[in-house]
């Protein structure tokens, strides 16, 4: 892969990750701000099923926000990679940075860009699953709230 093609692909992936980190986090924060207002207008979440659903909502909200933070961090790491001329030097720079931050031990070989993107895509899938659980639990809490 030539330097420009590598840099363009890595930069596009980093931009996509930043967007995918931002909108679910914003959605969760907005829902957590608006849900208590809606609940107080309807009489609260005093039934046991609604309380359980709210507990699941809170746990999944934390998961979505944590995964969004990890995706934003990965996006920044891909931006660092895009700042290098080739895949090997970009991957080595990220590996060195993670080792100096004591987040990961220094690997013996540098992973390919495709391997790194696949790992981040799995993280993106987990974020989407947590977001789906959050939305489902929030709707369930609203369903079981007194009318």
CSV table of C-alpha atoms in Angstrom, one decimal:
chain,number,residue,atom,x,y,z
A,1,UNK,CA,0.0,0.0,0.0
A,2,UNK,CA,1.5,3.4,-1.0
A,3,UNK,CA,2.0,6.0,1.6
A,4,UNK,CA,-0.9,8.2,0.5
A,5,UNK,CA,-3.4,5.3,0.1
A,6,UNK,CA,-2.4,4.0,3.6
A,7,UNK,CA,-2.7,7.4,5.1
A,8,UNK,CA,-6.0,8.1,3.5
A,9,UNK,CA,-7.5,4.8,4.5
A,10,UNK,CA,-6.2,5.1,8.1
A,11,UNK,CA,-7.4,8.7,8.4
A,12,UNK,CA,-10.9,7.8,7.0
A,13,UNK,CA,-11.2,5.0,9.5
A,14,UNK,CA,-10.2,7.3,12.3
A,15,UNK,CA,-12.8,9.8,11.3
A,16,UNK,CA,-15.5,7.1,11.2
A,17,UNK,CA,-14.5,5.9,14.6
A,18,UNK,CA,-14.7,9.4,16.1
A,19,UNK,CA,-18.2,9.8,14.7
A,20,UNK,CA,-19.2,6.3,15.9
A,21,UNK,CA,-17.8,7.1,19.4
A,22,UNK,CA,-19.6,10.5,19.6
A,23,UNK,CA,-23.3,9.9,18.6
A,24,UNK,CA,-24.0,6.9,20.9
A,25,UNK,CA,-22.4,8.7,23.8
A,26,UNK,CA,-24.5,11.8,23.1
A,27,UNK,CA,-27.6,9.7,22.8
A,28,UNK,CA,-27.1,8.0,26.1
A,29,UNK,CA,-26.3,11.3,27.9
A,30,UNK,CA,-29.4,12.9,26.4
A,31,UNK,CA,-31.6,10.0,27.4
A,32,UNK,CA,-30.2,10.0,30.9
A,33,UNK,CA,-31.1,13.7,31.2
A,34,UNK,CA,-34.6,13.4,29.7
A,35,UNK,CA,-35.7,10.1,31.3
A,36,UNK,CA,-36.1,11.4,34.9
A,37,UNK,CA,-38.0,14.4,33.6
A,38,UNK,CA,-40.4,12.1,31.8
A,39,UNK,CA,-40.7,9.8,34.8
A,40,UNK,CA,-41.5,12.6,37.2
A,41,UNK,CA,-44.3,13.7,34.9
A,42,UNK,CA,-45.7,10.2,34.9
A,43,UNK,CA,-45.3,9.4,38.6
A,44,UNK,CA,-41.9,7.8,38.7
A,45,UNK,CA,-40.5,4.3,38.3
A,46,UNK,CA,-41.8,2.7,41.5
A,47,UNK,CA,-42.7,-0.7,40.3
A,48,UNK,CA,-40.2,-3.6,40.6
A,49,UNK,CA,-39.9,-4.4,36.9
A,50,UNK,CA,-39.3,-0.7,36.1
A,51,UNK,CA,-36.6,-0.5,38.8
A,52,UNK,CA,-34.9,-3.6,37.4
A,53,UNK,CA,-35.1,-2.1,33.9
A,54,UNK,CA,-33.6,1.1,35.1
A,55,UNK,CA,-30.7,-0.8,36.7
A,56,UNK,CA,-30.0,-2.5,33.4
A,57,UNK,CA,-30.3,0.9,31.7
A,58,UNK,CA,-27.8,2.4,34.0
A,59,UNK,CA,-25.3,-0.5,33.6
A,60,UNK,CA,-25.6,-0.4,29.8
A,61,UNK,CA,-25.3,3.4,29.8
A,62,UNK,CA,-21.9,3.0,31.6
A,63,UNK,CA,-20.9,0.3,29.1
A,64,UNK,CA,-21.8,2.5,26.1
A,65,UNK,CA,-19.9,5.5,27.5
A,66,UNK,CA,-16.8,3.4,28.4
A,67,UNK,CA,-16.8,1.8,24.9
A,68,UNK,CA,-17.2,5.2,23.3
A,69,UNK,CA,-14.2,6.4,25.2
A,70,UNK,CA,-12.2,3.4,24.0
A,71,UNK,CA,-13.3,4.0,20.4
A,72,UNK,CA,-12.3,7.7,20.6
A,73,UNK,CA,-8.9,6.6,22.0
A,74,UNK,CA,-8.5,4.1,19.2
A,75,UNK,CA,-9.5,6.8,16.7
A,76,UNK,CA,-6.7,9.0,18.0
A,77,UNK,CA,-4.2,6.1,17.7
A,78,UNK,CA,-5.3,5.6,14.1
A,79,UNK,CA,-4.7,9.3,13.6
A,80,UNK,CA,-1.1,8.8,14.9
A,81,UNK,CA,-0.7,5.9,12.5
A,82,UNK,CA,-2.0,8.1,9.6
A,83,UNK,CA,0.7,10.6,10.4
A,84,UNK,CA,3.4,8.2,9.3
A,85,UNK,CA,4.4,7.4,5.8
A,86,UNK,CA,3.9,3.7,5.9
A,87,UNK,CA,2.1,1.0,7.8
A,88,UNK,CA,5.1,-0.5,9.5
A,89,UNK,CA,6.3,2.8,11.0
A,90,UNK,CA,2.8,3.9,12.0
A,91,UNK,CA,2.1,0.6,13.7
A,92,UNK,CA,5.5,0.7,15.4
A,93,UNK,CA,4.9,4.2,16.7
A,94,UNK,CA,1.5,3.2,18.2
A,95,UNK,CA,3.0,0.1,19.7
A,96,UNK,CA,5.8,2.1,21.3
A,97,UNK,CA,3.3,4.7,22.6
A,98,UNK,CA,1.1,2.1,24.2
A,99,UNK,CA,4.2,0.4,25.7
A,100,UNK,CA,5.5,3.7,27.2
A,101,UNK,CA,2.0,4.4,28.6
A,102,UNK,CA,2.1,0.9,30.1
A,103,UNK,CA,-1.2,0.0,28.5
A,104,UNK,CA,0.2,-2.9,26.5
A,105,UNK,CA,3.6,-4.7,26.5
A,106,UNK,CA,5.8,-4.1,23.5
A,107,UNK,CA,5.0,-6.8,20.9
A,108,UNK,CA,7.6,-8.8,19.1
A,109,UNK,CA,6.1,-8.0,15.7
A,110,UNK,CA,4.0,-5.2,14.5
A,111,UNK,CA,0.4,-6.0,13.7
A,112,UNK,CA,-1.0,-5.2,10.3
A,113,UNK,CA,-3.5,-2.4,9.7
A,114,UNK,CA,-6.2,-4.9,8.9
A,115,UNK,CA,-5.7,-6.7,12.2
A,116,UNK,CA,-5.9,-3.4,14.1
A,117,UNK,CA,-9.1,-2.4,12.2
A,118,UNK,CA,-10.7,-5.8,12.9
A,119,UNK,CA,-10.0,-5.5,16.6
A,120,UNK,CA,-11.5,-2.0,16.6
A,121,UNK,CA,-14.5,-3.3,14.6
A,122,UNK,CA,-15.2,-5.9,17.3
A,123,UNK,CA,-15.1,-3.1,19.9
A,124,UNK,CA,-17.6,-1.1,17.8
A,125,UNK,CA,-19.9,-4.2,17.7
A,126,UNK,CA,-19.8,-4.4,21.5
A,127,UNK,CA,-20.7,-0.7,21.7
A,128,UNK,CA,-23.7,-1.3,19.4
A,129,UNK,CA,-24.8,-4.3,21.5
A,130,UNK,CA,-24.6,-2.2,24.7
A,131,UNK,CA,-26.5,0.6,23.0
A,132,UNK,CA,-29.2,-1.8,21.9
A,133,UNK,CA,-29.5,-3.1,25.5
A,134,UNK,CA,-29.7,0.4,26.8
A,135,UNK,CA,-32.5,1.4,24.4
A,136,UNK,CA,-34.4,-1.8,25.1
A,137,UNK,CA,-34.1,-1.4,28.9
A,138,UNK,CA,-35.1,2.2,28.7
A,139,UNK,CA,-38.2,1.4,26.7
A,140,UNK,CA,-39.0,-1.4,29.1
A,141,UNK,CA,-38.7,0.9,32.1
A,142,UNK,CA,-41.1,3.3,30.4
A,143,UNK,CA,-43.5,0.5,29.7
A,144,UNK,CA,-43.6,-0.6,33.3
A,145,UNK,CA,-43.8,2.9,34.8
A,146,UNK,CA,-47.1,3.9,36.3
A,147,UNK,CA,-49.5,5.8,34.1
